Coordinates of C-alpha atoms in Angstrom, one line a residue:
M434 CA 124.4 77.3 52.1
D435 CA 123.8 80.3 50.3
D436 CA 125.9 83.5 50.6
A437 CA 124.0 85.5 53.2
A438 CA 123.2 82.5 55.1
T439 CA 127.4 81.8 55.2
R440 CA 128.0 85.4 56.5
E441 CA 125.1 85.1 59.5
W442 CA 126.5 81.9 60.4
N443 CA 129.6 82.6 60.3
E444 CA 128.8 86.0 62.5
L445 CA 127.3 83.7 65.4
V446 CA 130.2 81.5 65.4
R447 CA 132.4 84.5 65.5
A448 CA 130.0 85.8 68.5
S449 CA 129.9 82.5 69.8
H450 CA 133.6 82.8 71.1
P451 CA 134.4 86.2 71.7
E452 CA 137.5 87.1 72.9
L453 CA 138.0 88.3 76.2
T454 CA 141.0 90.8 78.0
P455 CA 143.6 89.5 80.0
E456 CA 141.9 91.9 82.4
Q457 CA 138.2 90.6 81.7
F458 CA 139.1 86.7 81.7
E459 CA 140.6 87.0 85.4
R460 CA 137.9 89.2 86.8
L461 CA 135.9 86.3 85.4
A462 CA 137.9 83.9 86.7
G463 CA 137.4 85.7 90.6
Y464 CA 134.5 84.6 90.9
G465 CA 135.5 81.3 91.1
D466 CA 137.7 77.8 92.2
S467 CA 140.3 76.6 89.6
A468 CA 141.6 73.4 89.7
P469 CA 143.7 71.4 87.1
R470 CA 141.2 68.4 84.8
E471 CA 142.4 65.2 83.0
V472 CA 142.2 63.8 80.3
G473 CA 138.5 62.8 79.7
E474 CA 136.5 64.2 83.2
V475 CA 133.2 65.6 82.0
L476 CA 132.7 68.6 83.8
F477 CA 128.3 68.9 83.1
A478 CA 126.3 65.9 81.9
A479 CA 123.5 65.1 79.4
G480 CA 120.2 66.1 82.6
Q481 CA 121.7 67.7 84.3
A482 CA 120.2 70.3 86.2
A483 CA 121.8 74.0 87.1
P484 CA 125.1 73.8 85.4
D485 CA 128.1 75.9 86.9
L486 CA 130.2 77.5 84.2
I487 CA 133.5 76.8 83.5
V488 CA 136.2 79.2 83.3
I489 CA 139.6 77.6 80.7
R490 CA 142.7 78.6 82.1
S491 CA 144.3 75.9 79.9
G492 CA 144.3 72.8 78.5
S493 CA 140.2 72.5 76.8
V494 CA 137.1 71.1 76.7
D495 CA 135.0 69.4 74.3
L496 CA 131.4 69.4 74.1
V497 CA 129.6 66.4 73.1
Q498 CA 126.4 65.2 71.7
A499 CA 126.0 61.1 72.9
A500 CA 125.2 59.0 70.5
T501 CA 121.4 59.2 69.4
L502 CA 119.3 55.8 68.8
D503 CA 120.4 56.0 65.1
T504 CA 123.8 58.2 65.5
P505 CA 126.9 58.0 66.4
E506 CA 129.2 60.6 69.2
E507 CA 130.1 63.9 67.7
V508 CA 131.7 66.5 69.0
L509 CA 130.0 69.5 68.9
A510 CA 132.2 72.5 69.8
R511 CA 135.4 72.3 71.3
F512 CA 136.7 75.0 73.5
E513 CA 139.9 75.9 74.3
A514 CA 142.7 78.0 77.1
H515 CA 140.5 81.1 78.0
D516 CA 137.0 80.6 76.5
F517 CA 134.4 79.8 79.3
L518 CA 131.3 76.6 78.3
G519 CA 127.9 77.5 79.5
E520 CA 125.0 79.1 76.4
L521 CA 121.2 80.2 77.4
N522 CA 120.5 77.1 80.5
L523 CA 123.0 79.4 82.9
L524 CA 120.1 81.8 83.5
T525 CA 117.2 79.1 82.5
G526 CA 117.2 76.3 84.8
Q527 CA 116.7 74.4 81.8
R528 CA 118.4 71.0 82.1
V529 CA 121.5 70.5 80.0
F530 CA 121.5 68.6 76.7
F531 CA 125.0 68.1 76.3
D532 CA 128.4 66.3 77.8
A533 CA 131.1 68.5 78.2
R534 CA 134.5 66.2 78.8
V535 CA 138.5 67.8 79.0
A536 CA 140.4 66.6 75.3
E537 CA 143.8 68.4 76.9
A538 CA 144.5 68.1 80.4
G539 CA 144.4 71.9 82.4
E540 CA 143.4 73.4 84.6
M541 CA 139.5 74.7 84.4
V542 CA 137.4 77.0 87.0
V543 CA 134.4 76.8 88.6
V544 CA 131.8 79.6 88.5
S545 CA 129.0 78.1 91.3
Q546 CA 125.3 79.5 90.5
D547 CA 125.1 81.5 93.3
A548 CA 128.2 83.0 91.8
F549 CA 127.5 83.8 88.3
R550 CA 123.8 85.7 88.9
R551 CA 126.9 87.9 91.5
M552 CA 128.8 88.3 88.7
M553 CA 126.1 89.0 85.8
A554 CA 124.5 92.0 88.5
D555 CA 127.5 93.4 89.5
E556 CA 130.0 93.5 85.9
P557 CA 128.2 95.3 83.0
D558 CA 130.2 94.4 80.6
L559 CA 131.4 90.8 81.1
S560 CA 127.1 90.0 82.0
D561 CA 127.2 91.9 78.0
L562 CA 129.8 90.2 76.8
L563 CA 129.0 87.0 78.2
L564 CA 124.7 86.6 77.0
R565 CA 125.0 87.7 73.3
A566 CA 128.1 84.9 73.5
F567 CA 124.8 82.8 75.3
I568 CA 122.2 83.5 72.6
A569 CA 124.5 83.0 70.0
R570 CA 125.7 79.5 71.2
R571 CA 121.4 79.0 71.6
S572 CA 121.1 79.8 68.1
K573 CA 123.8 77.6 66.7
L574 CA 122.1 74.8 68.1
Q575 CA 119.1 75.3 67.2
R576 CA 120.3 75.7 63.6
S577 CA 122.8 72.5 63.6
A578 CA 121.9 69.6 62.7
G579 CA 123.5 67.8 64.8
A580 CA 122.7 69.0 68.0
R581 CA 120.1 66.8 68.7
G582 CA 119.0 66.9 72.6
I583 CA 115.9 66.8 71.9
E584 CA 114.0 65.1 69.3
I585 CA 110.6 65.2 68.6
I586 CA 108.6 63.1 66.6
G587 CA 105.0 62.9 65.1
S588 CA 102.4 63.8 62.5
A589 CA 102.6 66.7 60.8
Y590 CA 98.8 66.7 60.6
S591 CA 98.9 66.3 64.3
S592 CA 97.5 69.5 66.6
R593 CA 99.8 67.8 69.8
A594 CA 103.1 67.6 67.5
L595 CA 102.3 71.1 66.7
A596 CA 101.4 72.2 70.0
L597 CA 105.1 70.6 71.2
R598 CA 107.3 71.9 68.4
T599 CA 105.0 75.5 68.7
F600 CA 106.1 75.3 72.6
A601 CA 110.0 73.8 71.7
A602 CA 110.2 76.9 69.9
R603 CA 109.0 79.5 71.7
Q604 CA 110.7 78.3 74.5
Q605 CA 114.2 77.9 72.6
L606 CA 114.8 74.5 73.6
A607 CA 117.6 73.3 70.5
H608 CA 114.9 70.7 69.5
A609 CA 114.7 68.3 66.0
W610 CA 111.3 67.6 64.3
F611 CA 110.7 64.6 62.5
D612 CA 107.8 64.0 61.0
C613 CA 106.5 59.7 61.1
D614 CA 105.9 59.1 57.3
S615 CA 109.7 61.2 56.5
V616 CA 112.3 58.4 55.3
D617 CA 114.3 60.0 58.9
G618 CA 111.0 59.6 59.9
H619 CA 110.4 56.0 59.7
S620 CA 114.3 55.1 60.6
L621 CA 114.1 57.1 64.3
L622 CA 110.8 55.2 64.9
R623 CA 112.7 51.9 64.6
A624 CA 115.4 53.0 66.8
A625 CA 113.3 53.7 69.2
G626 CA 110.9 51.2 69.4
L627 CA 107.7 53.7 68.4
T628 CA 104.6 53.2 67.3
A629 CA 101.6 55.4 65.9
D630 CA 99.3 54.8 69.1
D631 CA 103.6 56.4 70.6
L632 CA 102.6 59.0 68.6
P633 CA 103.4 62.1 69.8
A634 CA 107.2 61.2 70.7
V635 CA 109.7 63.1 72.8
I636 CA 113.4 61.4 73.0
L637 CA 115.8 62.7 75.1
P638 CA 119.7 61.8 76.0
D639 CA 118.1 60.0 79.4
A640 CA 114.1 59.8 78.8
V641 CA 111.7 58.5 75.5
L642 CA 108.1 60.8 76.4
K643 CA 105.3 58.8 74.6
N644 CA 102.1 60.5 73.8
A645 CA 104.4 63.8 74.6
T646 CA 102.7 67.2 75.9
P647 CA 104.2 70.3 76.0
G648 CA 103.8 69.9 80.2
V649 CA 105.5 66.1 80.0
L650 CA 108.5 68.6 78.0
A651 CA 108.7 71.1 80.3
E652 CA 109.0 68.8 83.6
N653 CA 112.1 66.7 82.0
V654 CA 113.9 69.5 80.9
G655 CA 113.6 71.9 84.1
L656 CA 111.3 74.7 83.8
S657 CA 107.8 73.4 85.6
V658 CA 107.8 74.7 89.2
P659 CA 109.9 72.8 92.0
R660 CA 107.8 70.1 93.8
G661 CA 107.4 71.3 97.4
S662 CA 108.3 75.3 96.3
S663 CA 105.4 76.8 98.7
G664 CA 107.9 76.6 101.3
R665 CA 109.5 79.8 99.6
M666 CA 108.0 83.3 99.9
L667 CA 108.1 85.5 96.5
D668 CA 107.9 89.6 96.5
L669 CA 106.3 88.9 93.1
A670 CA 104.2 86.1 90.2
V671 CA 103.7 87.7 87.6
I672 CA 100.6 84.8 85.5
G673 CA 101.5 85.1 81.9
A674 CA 104.0 85.3 79.8
G675 CA 102.8 87.4 77.0
P676 CA 104.2 91.6 76.5
A677 CA 102.7 92.5 79.6
G678 CA 103.5 90.1 81.6
L679 CA 107.5 89.5 80.6
A680 CA 108.0 93.5 81.8
A681 CA 106.7 93.2 84.7
A682 CA 109.2 90.6 85.0
M683 CA 111.6 91.8 83.7
Y684 CA 111.3 95.4 85.5
G685 CA 110.3 93.1 89.4
A686 CA 113.3 91.3 89.0
S687 CA 115.5 93.6 88.0
E688 CA 114.7 95.8 90.9
G689 CA 115.6 93.6 93.1
L690 CA 111.9 91.8 93.7
A691 CA 112.2 87.8 94.1
T692 CA 109.7 87.1 90.5
V693 CA 108.3 84.2 89.3
L694 CA 106.8 83.9 85.8
L695 CA 103.8 81.6 85.4
E696 CA 103.0 80.9 82.0
A697 CA 100.0 78.7 80.6
I698 CA 101.1 77.4 77.2
A699 CA 104.4 79.0 75.6
T700 CA 106.7 82.3 75.6
G701 CA 105.4 85.6 74.8
G702 CA 100.8 85.2 74.0
Q703 CA 99.8 85.9 71.0
A704 CA 101.9 88.5 69.9
A705 CA 104.7 85.6 69.7
S706 CA 102.2 84.5 67.0
S707 CA 102.7 87.6 64.6
S708 CA 104.8 87.4 62.0
R709 CA 106.1 90.9 62.1
I710 CA 105.1 94.0 64.1
E711 CA 106.5 97.3 61.8
N712 CA 104.8 100.3 64.1
Y713 CA 107.1 99.5 67.3
L714 CA 109.1 101.8 68.7
G715 CA 112.5 101.8 68.1
F716 CA 112.7 98.6 65.5
P717 CA 111.4 100.8 61.3
S718 CA 112.4 97.2 59.8
G719 CA 110.4 95.6 61.8
L720 CA 110.8 92.4 64.1
S721 CA 108.5 89.5 64.7
G722 CA 106.8 88.5 67.7
A723 CA 108.8 85.3 68.8
E724 CA 111.9 87.9 67.9
L725 CA 110.9 90.4 71.1
T726 CA 108.9 88.6 73.5
G727 CA 111.6 86.2 73.0
R728 CA 114.5 88.8 73.7
A729 CA 112.2 89.8 76.5
M730 CA 112.6 85.8 78.1
V731 CA 116.3 86.4 78.2
Q732 CA 116.7 90.1 79.2
A733 CA 114.0 89.3 82.5
E734 CA 115.9 85.8 82.8
K735 CA 119.3 87.8 82.4
F736 CA 117.9 90.1 86.3
G737 CA 117.4 86.3 88.0
A738 CA 113.3 86.1 87.1
R739 CA 112.5 82.6 87.0
L740 CA 110.4 81.6 84.2
Y741 CA 108.1 78.8 84.3
S742 CA 105.5 77.2 81.6
P743 CA 103.8 75.7 81.2
C744 CA 102.5 76.9 84.1
K745 CA 98.8 76.8 84.8
V746 CA 97.2 78.9 87.2
V747 CA 93.7 77.1 88.0
R748 CA 93.3 79.6 91.6
L749 CA 93.9 82.8 93.2
D750 CA 93.9 82.6 97.2
T751 CA 92.9 86.1 98.1
R752 CA 91.5 85.0 102.2
C753 CA 94.5 85.3 104.8
G754 CA 98.7 85.9 104.1
P755 CA 100.0 86.2 102.0
L756 CA 98.4 85.8 97.7
E757 CA 98.9 82.3 97.6
L758 CA 98.0 80.4 93.7
T759 CA 97.1 76.9 93.1
L760 CA 98.4 75.5 90.1
D761 CA 96.4 72.8 88.2
D762 CA 99.1 70.4 89.9
D763 CA 98.1 71.4 92.7
E764 CA 101.7 72.7 93.6
V765 CA 101.1 76.6 95.7
V766 CA 103.0 79.5 95.1
R767 CA 103.1 82.3 97.7
A768 CA 103.9 85.6 96.8
R769 CA 103.9 89.0 98.5
A770 CA 102.2 90.4 95.4
V771 CA 100.8 89.4 92.2
V772 CA 100.6 91.3 88.5
I773 CA 97.5 89.7 86.3
A774 CA 98.8 89.0 82.4
T775 CA 97.0 86.7 81.5
G776 CA 96.2 88.4 78.0
A777 CA 93.1 86.8 76.4
Q778 CA 92.0 83.6 74.0
Y779 CA 91.7 83.2 70.9
R780 CA 87.9 83.2 69.3
T781 CA 87.0 80.2 66.9
L782 CA 84.0 80.4 63.7
P783 CA 81.2 78.2 64.7
L784 CA 81.3 75.4 62.6
P785 CA 81.1 71.5 62.8
D786 CA 85.3 69.9 62.7
W787 CA 86.4 73.1 63.9
S788 CA 88.1 71.1 67.0
R789 CA 89.1 68.3 64.1
F790 CA 91.2 70.8 62.1
E791 CA 93.1 72.7 64.7
G792 CA 97.1 72.2 63.7
A793 CA 95.8 69.8 60.6
G794 CA 95.1 73.6 58.9
I795 CA 93.7 75.7 61.1
Y796 CA 95.6 77.6 63.1
Y797 CA 95.9 80.4 65.3
A798 CA 99.6 82.1 64.4
A799 CA 101.7 83.0 61.0
T800 CA 105.2 81.7 61.6
E801 CA 107.9 79.8 60.1
L802 CA 106.3 76.6 61.5
E803 CA 103.3 76.6 60.0
A804 CA 104.4 79.0 57.2
K805 CA 106.5 75.8 56.0
A806 CA 103.7 73.4 56.4
C807 CA 101.0 75.5 53.7
G808 CA 104.4 75.9 51.6
R809 CA 103.6 77.4 48.5
S810 CA 99.2 76.2 48.4
E811 CA 96.2 78.1 48.8
V812 CA 95.5 79.7 52.8
T813 CA 92.5 81.8 53.6
V814 CA 93.4 84.2 55.8
V815 CA 90.1 85.0 58.5
G816 CA 90.1 88.4 59.7
G817 CA 90.3 92.5 59.5
A818 CA 93.1 93.9 61.4
N819 CA 96.7 94.3 61.7
S820 CA 97.7 90.8 63.3
S821 CA 95.4 89.2 59.7
G822 CA 97.5 91.7 57.2
Q823 CA 100.7 90.8 58.9
A824 CA 100.0 87.8 58.4
A825 CA 98.4 87.5 55.2
L826 CA 101.7 89.3 53.8
F827 CA 103.9 86.8 55.7
L828 CA 102.8 84.1 54.2
A829 CA 102.7 85.7 50.5
E830 CA 106.0 86.3 50.7
R831 CA 106.5 82.9 51.8
G832 CA 104.6 81.5 48.3
A833 CA 101.5 80.6 49.1
S834 CA 98.7 82.5 47.4
V835 CA 96.9 84.3 50.2
T836 CA 93.6 85.3 50.3
I837 CA 91.8 87.0 53.0
A838 CA 87.7 87.4 54.4
A839 CA 86.2 90.0 56.3
R840 CA 83.3 90.2 57.4
R841 CA 83.4 94.4 56.9
E842 CA 83.1 95.6 53.4
E843 CA 86.4 97.8 54.0
L844 CA 89.7 97.0 55.6
E845 CA 89.9 100.6 56.0
A846 CA 87.8 100.6 59.3
T847 CA 89.7 97.9 60.9
M848 CA 93.5 98.2 60.0
S849 CA 96.4 100.5 60.0
A850 CA 96.5 102.4 55.9
Y851 CA 99.8 100.7 55.5
L852 CA 99.1 97.7 56.2
V853 CA 96.0 97.8 53.3
D854 CA 98.0 99.9 50.9
R855 CA 101.0 96.7 51.1
L856 CA 98.2 94.3 50.9
K857 CA 96.7 95.7 47.8
A858 CA 99.9 95.4 46.2
H859 CA 100.7 91.9 46.9
R860 CA 100.3 89.8 43.9
R861 CA 99.8 86.8 46.0
V862 CA 97.1 88.8 47.9
T863 CA 92.7 88.4 47.6
I864 CA 91.0 90.5 49.8
R865 CA 87.5 89.8 49.3
T866 CA 85.3 92.3 51.9
G867 CA 82.5 91.3 53.3
T868 CA 82.6 87.9 53.6
E869 CA 82.2 84.6 55.8
V870 CA 84.1 81.1 56.5
T871 CA 81.2 79.6 56.2
A872 CA 82.3 75.1 55.9
L873 CA 85.1 73.2 56.6
H874 CA 86.5 70.5 54.0
G875 CA 89.1 67.9 54.4
D876 CA 91.2 65.9 52.5
A877 CA 90.5 61.7 51.5
S878 CA 91.4 61.2 54.1
G879 CA 89.6 62.7 56.5
V880 CA 93.0 64.3 58.3
Q881 CA 94.0 67.5 57.0
L882 CA 92.4 70.5 56.2
A883 CA 91.6 70.9 52.0
G884 CA 89.3 74.0 51.4
V885 CA 86.5 76.4 52.4
T886 CA 83.9 77.8 52.2
L887 CA 83.5 81.7 51.5
T888 CA 80.3 82.7 51.6
D889 CA 79.2 86.4 50.7
R890 CA 77.3 88.7 53.4
V891 CA 75.3 90.7 51.5
T892 CA 73.8 88.7 48.4
G893 CA 74.2 85.1 50.6
A894 CA 75.9 83.6 47.2
S895 CA 79.3 81.1 48.2
V896 CA 82.0 79.6 46.6
D897 CA 84.2 76.9 47.6
H898 CA 88.0 77.6 47.4
D899 CA 90.9 75.2 48.2
C900 CA 92.1 75.9 51.6
R901 CA 95.6 74.1 52.5
G902 CA 95.9 76.3 56.0
L903 CA 93.1 78.8 57.2
F904 CA 94.5 81.0 59.9
C905 CA 92.3 83.2 62.1
F906 CA 92.4 86.5 63.5
I907 CA 88.7 87.0 64.7
G908 CA 89.2 89.1 68.2
A909 CA 89.6 87.1 72.0
A910 CA 88.3 87.2 75.1
P911 CA 89.9 88.0 78.6
S912 CA 91.4 84.8 80.1
T913 CA 89.8 85.4 83.1
A914 CA 87.6 82.3 84.1
W915 CA 89.9 80.7 86.4
L916 CA 89.7 83.6 88.6
G917 CA 85.9 83.3 89.5
D918 CA 84.5 86.4 91.1
Q919 CA 88.0 86.7 93.1
L920 CA 88.3 90.2 92.0
L921 CA 86.9 93.2 90.7
T922 CA 85.4 92.5 85.7
D923 CA 83.2 94.2 83.5
E924 CA 80.7 92.1 81.5
P925 CA 82.7 91.0 79.1
G926 CA 85.5 89.5 81.9
F927 CA 88.2 92.3 81.9
V928 CA 89.5 92.9 84.8
L929 CA 88.6 96.3 86.2
T930 CA 91.2 98.0 88.0
D931 CA 92.2 101.3 90.0
G932 CA 90.0 104.5 88.4
L933 CA 87.5 102.1 86.9
L934 CA 86.9 100.4 91.4
G935 CA 85.4 104.2 91.5
R936 CA 86.0 107.9 92.3
D937 CA 86.1 107.7 95.0
E938 CA 86.2 106.1 98.8
S939 CA 82.8 105.5 98.8
E940 CA 82.6 103.5 95.8
W941 CA 86.7 101.7 96.4
P942 CA 86.4 97.6 97.9
A943 CA 85.7 97.4 101.1
A944 CA 89.7 96.3 101.5
Y945 CA 91.2 99.9 100.3
G946 CA 88.7 101.1 103.5
I947 CA 90.5 99.4 105.7
L948 CA 94.3 99.9 104.1
G949 CA 93.0 103.8 104.6
R950 CA 94.2 104.5 100.5
A951 CA 92.7 104.4 97.2
P952 CA 94.1 101.8 94.4
L953 CA 96.9 102.4 92.7
A954 CA 97.6 102.3 88.7
F955 CA 97.0 99.5 88.2
E956 CA 95.1 97.7 91.5
T957 CA 92.4 95.4 91.0
S958 CA 89.6 94.8 94.0
V959 CA 92.1 93.4 95.8
P960 CA 94.9 95.0 96.7
A961 CA 98.0 94.2 96.1
V962 CA 96.5 92.4 92.8
F963 CA 97.5 93.8 89.7
A964 CA 96.1 93.4 86.0
A965 CA 98.5 94.6 83.1
G966 CA 98.4 94.2 79.2
D967 CA 95.1 92.9 77.6
V968 CA 93.5 91.5 80.5
R969 CA 92.2 94.8 81.6
A970 CA 89.3 96.3 81.2
G971 CA 90.2 99.5 79.3
S972 CA 93.5 99.1 78.1
M973 CA 94.8 99.4 75.1
K974 CA 95.5 96.6 72.7
R975 CA 98.5 96.8 71.4
V976 CA 101.9 95.0 72.3
A977 CA 104.0 98.3 73.0
A978 CA 100.7 99.6 75.4
A979 CA 101.2 96.3 77.2
V980 CA 105.5 96.9 77.6
G981 CA 104.4 99.7 78.8
E982 CA 101.5 98.4 81.4
G983 CA 104.1 95.8 82.3
A984 CA 107.0 97.7 83.5
S985 CA 104.5 100.8 84.9
A986 CA 102.7 97.8 87.5
V987 CA 106.1 96.9 89.0
R988 CA 105.6 101.0 90.2
S989 CA 102.9 99.7 92.2
V990 CA 104.1 96.9 93.0
H991 CA 106.8 98.5 95.1
Q992 CA 104.1 100.9 96.7
A993 CA 101.9 97.8 97.5
I994 CA 104.4 96.1 99.5
G995 CA 107.1 98.9 100.8
G996 CA 109.6 97.9 99.0

C-alpha cells in the first residue's frame, strides 16, 4: 500500500476499536448479562442470525474465518478486555460470516438484540461510538483479503455475475470476487466441484449456491422478508430504497413508527449509480451516490427500520382494512400507511443485441466495478444530462478514453455548466453532440461488446468506434406498472398526489369525501398511500429534492394514521 492507503487503513483500525471510558463501559455492560467464558467457547458462529452484542470485561476473543474450500482457518482480529464484538449485522439483521471464539478465559457480557436496540435509542454517546466502530469494521472486512465469508465466482462478462456483485456492494456485504477465467478462479472452481454450468455461484460458510441470484443470496444472508411474517401489522411500509425511500424510512423509524423498507433490486436506486454528486448540500467536495445512499441505509437501520432486498412488490391491495403489499414470493406485508418511492427504470436504446451485451459492455452505472471492467479502454457515454457528465469524468479520471454521444447540439441545454467546462477541459474526453449510437459490435467470441457505430443526426454520416464499455444515461420511465389501476397517474405513468388530484372536494377521489378531508401532502388517490421522489408527478428529479420529499411524506403519514 502507498502512504495514503496505509494511513487510511490505520485510521480504520483505530476507529474499529474505540476506547470507552470506564463510565461508558459500565453503562454499556449494564444492558446485558455477565457470565464467565472458557477458552474455545464459541460466542457466535458463522451462519447465525441476529447475533448479540458481546462486551468483554476480562479475557479476549478471536474473530475467526473458518477454513474455506481452498484456504485454512484464519484469525482476522483479536478483541481484548474492555472492547466489544459486533458490526453492522447487529443493525441489518444479516447473518454472521465468522466465528467468535474465546482465546483467553474471562467475564463476558451478552447484550440481547432488544437491549441493544434500547441502548441505541437511549444512549446517544454510546450509539454514536458503536455506530462509527461498526461502519469501520465493515469497511475493514470489505477491504481485507482474508475476509471471505461470501465468495462470488463467475465470468467477468456475465450480466448475472455483475448483478450479484452490484447487489453485494450496495448492501455493503463483505465479499470476495473470483473471475472464473483467472488462476484463483480455476482453483476455487475445482475445490468447490463447480462447472461452468453452475455459474455464477456463491460460496458461503455453510452452503454453495449454484446459478445464484441476488434474491437467493439475500435469502441466505438474512435480507429477505421472513416467511410467515404477514401476521404482523406495521405502521409504515416504504417501497423503494432510493434517496426518497431511504429518507422516508429513516424519518419514520426515528419518529417511532414500525417501519419496513422493501427494495426490488439493490439499495440506492439510480442515485447509487452516480459516480460523483457535487451539488448535494453539505458536501462541498462531493461524494458518490453509493456513499450517500450507503450512509443513509445505515442511518435508517440505526433507528430500527428493517430493510429487505431484493424484495419485489407486485401488488398493492387497498380494498379493505389495512393496506396489503404482496411480494413476488407471495409473502404479504401489512401496514397502516405506504410510501411509494419506486423511482424510475432505465431507458434503453432500440438496438439489436442490446440485451445480449448488458453487463458485458453495456452498463447503467459508472462505479468502481464498471471502471475496473473497462480499464483504460475506449468507452462511450450516451446522454447529455448531469449523470452522463459525472460518469464521463469518473471514467476518464480512472484512465479510460471517453466519448460522449449526445443527441442535442448543445450540452449546456441539459447539463450543469460546471460539468460542461470540466468535460471540455479533460484531455481524455471527446464530446460528440448531435450524435446517436446506431449499432453494436461484439468481439470475436460474440460475448463482449467491442465497438459501436456513431451516426451524425444531421448529415447521416456514420463511423465505427472502438468501445469496451457503453454507459447509457438517457433517462428513465416511472416504475409504476406494478400498480395497475390502483392509483391515479398522469399519461407517462407518474403518480398523482395532493393538489394534482383536484382543486376542491368536487374533484377529489371519492374516498376523501367519505373521510371529510383533502388529500395530504404527497398523498395519492388512495388515503394513507403516499408517493415521493422521482415516481411522483411534478417532482423535481434531483437527489436532494427526493430526500426532502421522502422526509416530508412522513409528516403526512403521522396525520393520516393519527400517530
